[in-house]
Coordinates of C-alpha atoms and ligand atoms in Angstrom, one line a residue:
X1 CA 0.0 0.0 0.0
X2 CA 1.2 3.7 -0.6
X3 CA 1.7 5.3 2.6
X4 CA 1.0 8.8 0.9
X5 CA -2.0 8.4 -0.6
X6 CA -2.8 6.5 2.4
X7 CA -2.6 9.4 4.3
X8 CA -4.1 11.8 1.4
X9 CA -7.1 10.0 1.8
X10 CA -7.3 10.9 6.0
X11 CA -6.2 14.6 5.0
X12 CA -8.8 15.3 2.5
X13 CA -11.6 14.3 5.5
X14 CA -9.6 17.0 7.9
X15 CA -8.3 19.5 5.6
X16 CA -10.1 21.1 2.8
X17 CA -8.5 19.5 -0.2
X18 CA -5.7 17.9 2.0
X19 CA -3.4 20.2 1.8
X20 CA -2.9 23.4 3.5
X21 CA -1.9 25.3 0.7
X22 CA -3.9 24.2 -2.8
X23 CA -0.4 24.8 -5.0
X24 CA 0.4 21.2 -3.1
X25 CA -2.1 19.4 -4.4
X26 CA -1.5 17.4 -7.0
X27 CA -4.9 17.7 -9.1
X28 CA -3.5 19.2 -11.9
X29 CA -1.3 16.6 -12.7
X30 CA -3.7 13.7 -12.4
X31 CA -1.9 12.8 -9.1
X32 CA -1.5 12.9 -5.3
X33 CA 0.8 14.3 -3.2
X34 CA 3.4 12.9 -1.5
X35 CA 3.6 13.4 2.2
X36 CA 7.2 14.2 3.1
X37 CA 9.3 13.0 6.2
X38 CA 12.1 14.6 6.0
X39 CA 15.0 16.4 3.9
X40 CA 18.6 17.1 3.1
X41 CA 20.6 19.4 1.3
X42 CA 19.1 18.6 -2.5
X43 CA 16.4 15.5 -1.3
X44 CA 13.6 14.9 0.1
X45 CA 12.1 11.5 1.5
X46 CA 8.1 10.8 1.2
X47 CA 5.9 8.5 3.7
X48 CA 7.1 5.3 2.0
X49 CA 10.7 6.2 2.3
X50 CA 11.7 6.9 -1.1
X51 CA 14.2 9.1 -1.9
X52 CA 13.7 12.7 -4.8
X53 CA 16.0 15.0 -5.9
X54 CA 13.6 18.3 -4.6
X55 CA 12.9 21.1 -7.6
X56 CA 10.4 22.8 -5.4
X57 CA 12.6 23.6 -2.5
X58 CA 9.4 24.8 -0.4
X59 CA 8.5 27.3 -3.6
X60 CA 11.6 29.2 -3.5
X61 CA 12.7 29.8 0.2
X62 CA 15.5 26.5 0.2
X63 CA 18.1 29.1 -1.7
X64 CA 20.9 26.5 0.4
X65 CA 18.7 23.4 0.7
X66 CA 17.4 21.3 3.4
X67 CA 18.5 21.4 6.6
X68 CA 21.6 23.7 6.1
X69 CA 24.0 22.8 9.3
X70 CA 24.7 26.8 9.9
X71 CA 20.7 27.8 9.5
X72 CA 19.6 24.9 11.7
X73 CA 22.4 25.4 14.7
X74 CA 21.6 29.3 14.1
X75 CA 17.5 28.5 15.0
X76 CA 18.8 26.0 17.6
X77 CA 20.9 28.5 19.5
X78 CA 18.0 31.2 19.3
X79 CA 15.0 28.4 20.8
X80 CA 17.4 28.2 23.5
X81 CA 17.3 31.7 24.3
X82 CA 13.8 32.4 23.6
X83 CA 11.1 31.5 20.9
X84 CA 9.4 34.9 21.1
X85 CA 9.0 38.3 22.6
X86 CA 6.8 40.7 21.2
X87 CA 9.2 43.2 22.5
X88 CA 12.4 44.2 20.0
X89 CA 15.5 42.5 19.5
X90 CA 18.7 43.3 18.2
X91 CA 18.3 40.5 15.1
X92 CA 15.6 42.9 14.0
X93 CA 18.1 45.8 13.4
X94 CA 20.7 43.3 12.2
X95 CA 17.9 42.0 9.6
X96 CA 16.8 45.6 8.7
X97 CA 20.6 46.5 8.2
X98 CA 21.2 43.6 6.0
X99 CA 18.4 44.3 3.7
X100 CA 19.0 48.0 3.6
X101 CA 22.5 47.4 2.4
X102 CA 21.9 45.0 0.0
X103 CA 18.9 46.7 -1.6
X104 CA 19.7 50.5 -1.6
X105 CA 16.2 51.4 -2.8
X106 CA 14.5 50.1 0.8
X107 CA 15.8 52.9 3.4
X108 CA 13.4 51.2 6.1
X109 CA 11.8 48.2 6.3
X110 CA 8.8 46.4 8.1
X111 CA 8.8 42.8 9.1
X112 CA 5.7 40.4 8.3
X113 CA 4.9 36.7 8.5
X114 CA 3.9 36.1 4.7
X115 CA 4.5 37.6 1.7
X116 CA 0.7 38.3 1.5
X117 CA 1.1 40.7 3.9
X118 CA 3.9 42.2 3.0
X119 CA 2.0 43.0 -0.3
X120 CA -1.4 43.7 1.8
X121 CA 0.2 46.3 3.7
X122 CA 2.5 47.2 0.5
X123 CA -0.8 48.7 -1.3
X124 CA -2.6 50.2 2.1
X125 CA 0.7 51.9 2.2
X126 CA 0.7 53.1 -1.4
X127 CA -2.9 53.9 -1.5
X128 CA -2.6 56.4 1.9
X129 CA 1.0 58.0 0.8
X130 CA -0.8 58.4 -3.0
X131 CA -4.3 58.9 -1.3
X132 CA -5.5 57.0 -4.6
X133 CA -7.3 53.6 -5.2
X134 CA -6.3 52.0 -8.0
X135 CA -4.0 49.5 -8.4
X136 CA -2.7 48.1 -11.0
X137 CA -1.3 44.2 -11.7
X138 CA -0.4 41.6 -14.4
X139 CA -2.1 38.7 -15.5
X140 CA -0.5 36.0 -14.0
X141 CA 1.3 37.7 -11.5
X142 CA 0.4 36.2 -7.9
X143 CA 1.3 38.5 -5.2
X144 CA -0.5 36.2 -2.4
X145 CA -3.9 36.0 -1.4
X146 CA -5.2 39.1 -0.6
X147 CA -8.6 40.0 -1.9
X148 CA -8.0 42.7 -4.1
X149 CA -4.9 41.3 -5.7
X150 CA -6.9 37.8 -6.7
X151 CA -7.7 39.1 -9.8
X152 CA -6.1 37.1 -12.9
X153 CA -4.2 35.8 -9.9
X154 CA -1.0 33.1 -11.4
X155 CA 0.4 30.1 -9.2
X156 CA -2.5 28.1 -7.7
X157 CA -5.5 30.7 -8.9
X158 CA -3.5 29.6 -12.7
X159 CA -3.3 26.3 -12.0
X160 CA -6.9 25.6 -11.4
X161 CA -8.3 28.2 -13.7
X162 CA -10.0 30.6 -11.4
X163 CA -10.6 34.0 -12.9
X164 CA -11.6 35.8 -9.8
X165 CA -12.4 34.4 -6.4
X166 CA -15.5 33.7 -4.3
X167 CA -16.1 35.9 -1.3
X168 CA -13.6 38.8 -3.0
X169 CA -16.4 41.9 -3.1
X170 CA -16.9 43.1 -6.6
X171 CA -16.1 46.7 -5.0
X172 CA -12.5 45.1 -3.5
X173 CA -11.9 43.7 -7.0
X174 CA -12.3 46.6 -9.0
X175 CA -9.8 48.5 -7.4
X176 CA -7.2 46.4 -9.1
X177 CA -6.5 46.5 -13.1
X178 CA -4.8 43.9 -14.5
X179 CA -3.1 43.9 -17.7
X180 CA -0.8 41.8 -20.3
X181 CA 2.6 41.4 -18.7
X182 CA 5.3 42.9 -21.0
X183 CA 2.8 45.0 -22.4
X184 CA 3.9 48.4 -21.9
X185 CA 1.4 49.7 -24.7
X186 CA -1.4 49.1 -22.8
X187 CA 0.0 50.3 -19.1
X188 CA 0.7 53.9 -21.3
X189 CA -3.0 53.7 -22.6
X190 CA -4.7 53.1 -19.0
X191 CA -2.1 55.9 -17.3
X192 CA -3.5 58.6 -20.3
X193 CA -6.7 57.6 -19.3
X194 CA -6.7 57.8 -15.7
X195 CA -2.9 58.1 -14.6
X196 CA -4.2 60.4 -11.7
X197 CA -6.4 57.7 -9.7
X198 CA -3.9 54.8 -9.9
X199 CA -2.0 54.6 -6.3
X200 CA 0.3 51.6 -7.3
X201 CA 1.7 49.5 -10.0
X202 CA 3.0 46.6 -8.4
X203 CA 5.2 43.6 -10.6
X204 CA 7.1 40.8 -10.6
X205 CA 10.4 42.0 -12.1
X206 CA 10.6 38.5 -12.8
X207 CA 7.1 36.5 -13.1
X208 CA 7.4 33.4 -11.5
X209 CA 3.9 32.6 -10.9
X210 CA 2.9 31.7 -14.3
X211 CA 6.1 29.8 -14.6
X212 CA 8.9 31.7 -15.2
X213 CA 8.4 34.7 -17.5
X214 CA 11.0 37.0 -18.2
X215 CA 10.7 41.1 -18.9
X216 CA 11.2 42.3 -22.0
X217 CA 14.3 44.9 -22.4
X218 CA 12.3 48.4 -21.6
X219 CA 8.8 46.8 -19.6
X220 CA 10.2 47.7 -16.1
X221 CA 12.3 50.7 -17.3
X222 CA 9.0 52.0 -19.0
X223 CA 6.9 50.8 -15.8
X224 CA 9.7 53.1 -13.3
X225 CA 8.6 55.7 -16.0
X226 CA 5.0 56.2 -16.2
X227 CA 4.6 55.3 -12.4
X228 CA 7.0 58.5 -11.8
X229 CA 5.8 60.6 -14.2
X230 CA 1.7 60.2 -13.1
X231 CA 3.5 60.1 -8.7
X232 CA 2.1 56.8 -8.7
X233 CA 4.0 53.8 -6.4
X234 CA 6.3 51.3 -8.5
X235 CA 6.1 48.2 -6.3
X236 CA 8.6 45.5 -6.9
X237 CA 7.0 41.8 -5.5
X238 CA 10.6 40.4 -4.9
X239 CA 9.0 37.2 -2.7
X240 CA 10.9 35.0 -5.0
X241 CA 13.4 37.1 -6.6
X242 CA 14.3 38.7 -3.4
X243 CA 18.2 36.9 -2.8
X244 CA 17.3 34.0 -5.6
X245 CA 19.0 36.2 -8.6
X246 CA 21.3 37.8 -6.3
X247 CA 21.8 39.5 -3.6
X248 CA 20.4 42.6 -4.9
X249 CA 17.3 41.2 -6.4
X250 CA 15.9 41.4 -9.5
X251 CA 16.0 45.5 -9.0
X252 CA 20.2 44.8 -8.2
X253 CA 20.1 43.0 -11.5
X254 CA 17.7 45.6 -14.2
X255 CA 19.3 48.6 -12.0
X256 CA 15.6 50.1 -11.4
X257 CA 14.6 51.4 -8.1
X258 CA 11.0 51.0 -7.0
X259 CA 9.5 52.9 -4.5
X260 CA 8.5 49.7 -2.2
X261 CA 9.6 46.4 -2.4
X262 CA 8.1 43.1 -1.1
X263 CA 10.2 40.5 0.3
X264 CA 9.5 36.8 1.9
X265 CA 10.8 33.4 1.4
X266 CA 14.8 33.4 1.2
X267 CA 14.3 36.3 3.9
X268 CA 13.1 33.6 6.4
X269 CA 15.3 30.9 5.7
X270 CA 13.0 27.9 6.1
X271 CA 10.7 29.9 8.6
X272 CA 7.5 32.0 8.2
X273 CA 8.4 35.3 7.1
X274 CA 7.5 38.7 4.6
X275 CA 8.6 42.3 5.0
X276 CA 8.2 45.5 3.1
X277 CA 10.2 48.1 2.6
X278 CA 11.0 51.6 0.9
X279 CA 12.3 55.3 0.4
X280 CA 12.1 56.7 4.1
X281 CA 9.8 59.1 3.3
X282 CA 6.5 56.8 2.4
X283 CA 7.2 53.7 5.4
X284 CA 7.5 56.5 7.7
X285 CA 3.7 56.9 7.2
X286 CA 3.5 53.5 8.7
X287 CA 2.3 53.1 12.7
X288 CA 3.2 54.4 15.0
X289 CA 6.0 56.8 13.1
X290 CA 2.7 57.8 10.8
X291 CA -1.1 56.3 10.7
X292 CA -1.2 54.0 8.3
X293 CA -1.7 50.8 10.9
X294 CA -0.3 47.6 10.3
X295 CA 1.4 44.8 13.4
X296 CA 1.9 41.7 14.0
X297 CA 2.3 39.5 17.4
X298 CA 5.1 37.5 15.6
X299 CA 6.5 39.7 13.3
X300 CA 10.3 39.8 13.4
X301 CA 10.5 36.9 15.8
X302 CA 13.6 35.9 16.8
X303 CA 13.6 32.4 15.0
X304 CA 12.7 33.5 11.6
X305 CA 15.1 36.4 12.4
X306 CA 18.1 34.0 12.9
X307 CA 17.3 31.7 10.0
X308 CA 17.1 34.6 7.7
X309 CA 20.1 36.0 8.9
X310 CA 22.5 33.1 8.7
X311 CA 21.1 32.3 5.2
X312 CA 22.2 35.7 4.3
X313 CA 25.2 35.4 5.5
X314 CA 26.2 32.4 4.0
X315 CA 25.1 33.8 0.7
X316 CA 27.1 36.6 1.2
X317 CA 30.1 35.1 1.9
X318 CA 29.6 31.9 -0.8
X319 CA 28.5 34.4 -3.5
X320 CA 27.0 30.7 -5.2
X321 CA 24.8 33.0 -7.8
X322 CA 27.2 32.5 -11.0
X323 CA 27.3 28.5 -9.9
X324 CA 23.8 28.3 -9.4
X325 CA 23.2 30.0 -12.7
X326 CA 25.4 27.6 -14.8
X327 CA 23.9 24.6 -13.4
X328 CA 20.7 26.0 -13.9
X329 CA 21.2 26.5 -17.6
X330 CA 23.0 22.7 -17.8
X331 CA 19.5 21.4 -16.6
X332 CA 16.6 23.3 -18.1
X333 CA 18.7 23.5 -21.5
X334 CA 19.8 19.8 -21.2
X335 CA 15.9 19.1 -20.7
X336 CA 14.7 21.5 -23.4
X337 CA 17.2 19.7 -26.0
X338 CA 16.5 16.3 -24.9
X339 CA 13.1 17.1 -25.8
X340 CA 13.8 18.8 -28.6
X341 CA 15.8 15.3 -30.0
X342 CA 12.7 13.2 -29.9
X343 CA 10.4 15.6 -31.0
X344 CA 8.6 17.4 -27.7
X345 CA 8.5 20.8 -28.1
X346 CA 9.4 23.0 -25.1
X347 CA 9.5 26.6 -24.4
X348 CA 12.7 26.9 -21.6
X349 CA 12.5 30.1 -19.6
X350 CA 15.1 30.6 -16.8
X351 CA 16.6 33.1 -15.2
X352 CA 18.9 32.2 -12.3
X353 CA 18.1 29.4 -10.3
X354 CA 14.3 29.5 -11.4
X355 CA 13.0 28.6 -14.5
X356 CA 10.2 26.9 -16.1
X357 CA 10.1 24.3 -19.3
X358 CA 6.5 25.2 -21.2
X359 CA 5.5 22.4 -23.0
X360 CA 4.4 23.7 -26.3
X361 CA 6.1 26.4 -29.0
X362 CA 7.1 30.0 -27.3
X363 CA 8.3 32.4 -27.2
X364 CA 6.3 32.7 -24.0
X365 CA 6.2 36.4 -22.4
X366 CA 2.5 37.0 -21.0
X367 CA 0.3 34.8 -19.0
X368 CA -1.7 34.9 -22.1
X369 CA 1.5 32.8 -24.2
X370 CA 1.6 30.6 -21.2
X371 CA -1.8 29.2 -21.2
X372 CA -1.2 27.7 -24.6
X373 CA 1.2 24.9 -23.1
X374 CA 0.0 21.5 -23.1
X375 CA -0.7 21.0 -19.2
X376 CA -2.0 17.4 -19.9
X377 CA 1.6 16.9 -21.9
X378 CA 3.1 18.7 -18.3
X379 CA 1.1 16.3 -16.3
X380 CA 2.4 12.7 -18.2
X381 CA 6.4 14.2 -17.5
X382 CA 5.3 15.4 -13.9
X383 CA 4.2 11.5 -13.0
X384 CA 7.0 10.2 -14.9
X385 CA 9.6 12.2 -13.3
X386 CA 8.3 11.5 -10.1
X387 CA 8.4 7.2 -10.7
X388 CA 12.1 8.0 -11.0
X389 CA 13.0 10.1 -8.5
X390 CA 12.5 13.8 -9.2
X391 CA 10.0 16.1 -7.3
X392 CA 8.6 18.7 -9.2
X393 CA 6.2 21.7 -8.8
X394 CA 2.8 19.7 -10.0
X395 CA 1.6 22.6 -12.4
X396 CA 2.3 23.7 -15.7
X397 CA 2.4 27.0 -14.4
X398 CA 5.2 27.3 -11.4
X399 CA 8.8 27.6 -11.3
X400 CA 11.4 25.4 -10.6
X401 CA 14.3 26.0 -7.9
X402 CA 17.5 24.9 -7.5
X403 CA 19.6 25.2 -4.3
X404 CA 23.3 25.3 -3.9
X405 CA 22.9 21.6 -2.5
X406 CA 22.1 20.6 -5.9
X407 CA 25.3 19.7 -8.3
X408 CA 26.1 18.1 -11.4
X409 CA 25.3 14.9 -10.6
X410 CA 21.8 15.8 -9.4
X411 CA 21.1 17.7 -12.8
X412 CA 23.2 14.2 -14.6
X413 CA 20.3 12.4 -12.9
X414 CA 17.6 14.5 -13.8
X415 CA 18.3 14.9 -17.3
X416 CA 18.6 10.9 -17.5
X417 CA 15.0 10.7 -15.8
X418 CA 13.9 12.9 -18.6
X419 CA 15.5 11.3 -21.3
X420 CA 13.9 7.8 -20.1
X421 CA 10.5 10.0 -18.9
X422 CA 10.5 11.6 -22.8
X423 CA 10.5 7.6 -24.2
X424 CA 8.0 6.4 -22.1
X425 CA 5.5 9.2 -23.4
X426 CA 6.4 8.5 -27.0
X427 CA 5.7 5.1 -26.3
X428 CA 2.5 5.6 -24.9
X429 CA 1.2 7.3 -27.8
X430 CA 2.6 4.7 -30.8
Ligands
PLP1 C1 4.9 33.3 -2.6 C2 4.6 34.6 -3.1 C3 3.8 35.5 -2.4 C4 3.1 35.1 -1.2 O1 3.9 34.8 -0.1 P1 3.3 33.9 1.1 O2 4.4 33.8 2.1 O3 2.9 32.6 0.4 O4 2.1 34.6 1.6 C5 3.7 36.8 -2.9 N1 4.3 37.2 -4.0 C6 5.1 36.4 -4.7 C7 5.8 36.9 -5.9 C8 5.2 35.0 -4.3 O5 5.9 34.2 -5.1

């Protein structure tokens, strides 16, 4: 008997679904999911004790892996001074420091449990420093669950097809506009027409909720643009890119400056965490400094704090992006020609350590390109993959990670899965 869908079969009688986040489930790719035990460094171990090389690397946050010996003695040493205060602490100022340095356009910063509040508080911010409304997104840009940004929503609201969401009030909703990513035409148009009432644009330098999908040269420069021009907010969503392609972020990277910028994952090493941060001048509006209220009885805890800390440190002092990046091209490219060879076409979009392989012809720059790959096509590799030992994100439409546990010999492996995954498929059909 399978132990996980043994134990998918309890969860879905407990927990909506079975899972506690619905990008987990496996629906989309005709599966199950597999109920983890424990990890290390590049692997992970399911219920029935077999063994996977991890692509999903907890959706972005595992930039050094399971179970990294520094992060895990650095939350051991802080549980054994305390778990949590609700008073300040010096790793607060250490973490603000850090970020501050690293990202010259965040002069303060605010620490959160999520990324969904960092971008929840993100817009109440912008709309009170702008005293506008609107806000304006991209299809297929997720930017966590809040009401008003569910709108055309990527990752999970992609994956299962859900335009806009139950229980979101039509009034919430139609504060946010979303447009074509990468279509800069159409961003000019709506700023003409009512530049004055839009508080926000807010991005994903790098889209990685639709799968990965990369800017055009000029989209973000043009976005930095208009938003200045009509003193509208540029906010950069830097969840995942924030420490993933580098240690200045995607904004390091296209040299652009947004006013705020949203951080979580990497930032928390392992542990719950989001912050959001900015030119001095709009997060001092935020409480008690200004009015615009926003707390948190665990924000900035101490054990997120010292996670996050030591996984910046480490990155700092390893510097693994250039590694990262050329093993990160040896896979996805390895895979795209591999398929390629035996006649599956696939679309390879990676930046970094994230990409995504569409199956289907690109090029793919828009949530709109990205809904033409064959999801059913995704779903047959997904299964196959998994029967030999790789774990990977169960949607079409989600990014892939690597860590600096994984090496050559993981990708070696991963292209051979693919290579004998690919033959199986071809088979199938004959
Ligand atoms: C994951 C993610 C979020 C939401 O973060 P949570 O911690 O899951 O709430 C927001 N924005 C982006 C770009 C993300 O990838």
């Amino acid at each position: 008997m399978d132990k996980n869908r043994e134990l998918f079969l309890k969860a879905k009688d407990l927990i909506p679904g079975g899972v506690n986040s619905p990008v987990r489930a496996c629906k989309a790719v005709g599966s199950y999911p597999l109920f983890l035990t424990h990890g290390k460094g590049a692997y992970v171990w399911d219920s029935n004790k077999d063994k996977y090389i991890d692509y999903v690397c907890s959706w972005g946050p595992l930039i050094l892996g399971h179970s990294h010996p520094r992060v895990v003695s650095a939350i051991q040493e802080q549980a054994q001074r305390a778990l949590t205060f609700g008073a300040p602490t010096e790793l607060e100022i250490e973490m603000a420091q850090a970020i501050v340095e690293l990202m010259p356009s965040i002069e303060m910063i605010r620490m959160v449990n999520s990324g969904t509040e960092a971008t929840m508080s993100a817009l109440r911010l912008a709309r009170a420093y702008t005293k506008r409304e609107k806000v304006v997104k991209f299809n297929g840009c997720y930017h966590g669950h809040v009401d008003s940004l569910l709108v055309e929503a990527g990752s999970g609201v992609a994956t299962f097809g859900i335009p806009g969401c139950p229980g979101v009030p039509d009034s919430f909703a139609g504060t946010t506009i979303s447009l074509p990513y990468n279509d800069l035409s159409k961003v000019e148009a709506l700023f003409r027409d009512r530049g004055d009432q839009i508080a926000a644009v807010i991005v994903e330098p790098i889209a990685g909720n639709m799968g990965v999908v990369l800017p055009e040269r000029g989209f973000l420069e043009g976005l930095r643009e208009l938003t200045r021009r009509y003193d509208s907010l540029l906010i950069f969503d830097e969840v995942i890119t924030g420490f993933r392609v580098g240690l200045g972020g995607a904004q390091g990277f296209f040299k652009i400056d947004p006013d705020i910028t949203c951080l979580g994952k990497i930032i928390g090493g392992g542990l719950p965490v989001g912050a959001y941060g900015g030119r001095r001048e709009i997060m001092e509006l935020v409480s008690p400094e200004g009015e615009v209220y926003q707390a948190g009885t665990l924000s900035g805890n101490p054990l997120a704090m010292a996670a996050g800390l030591e996984t910046i440190k480490i990155l700092r002092e390893e510097d693994p992006y250039p590694r990262l990046a050329s093993l990160s091209k040896a896979l996805f490219e390895g895979i795209g020609e591999l398929g390629e060879k035996v006649g599956i076409q696939i679309t390879v979009n990676y930046h970094g350590s994230m990409g995504t392989l569409f199956f289907g012809p690109g090029p793919i720059r828009s949530y709109e390109e990205a809904k033409g790959a064959d999801s059913v096509l995704f779903g047959r590799f997904y299964r196959e993959m998994r029967k030999r030992g790789i774990y990977l994100p169960p949607s079409q439409f989600e990014a892939w990670f690597l860590s600096t546990a994984h090496g050559p010999e993981e990708v070696d492996f991963t292209l051979k899965a693919a290579k004998e995954s690919f033959e199986r498929i071809l088979k199938e059909e004959e």
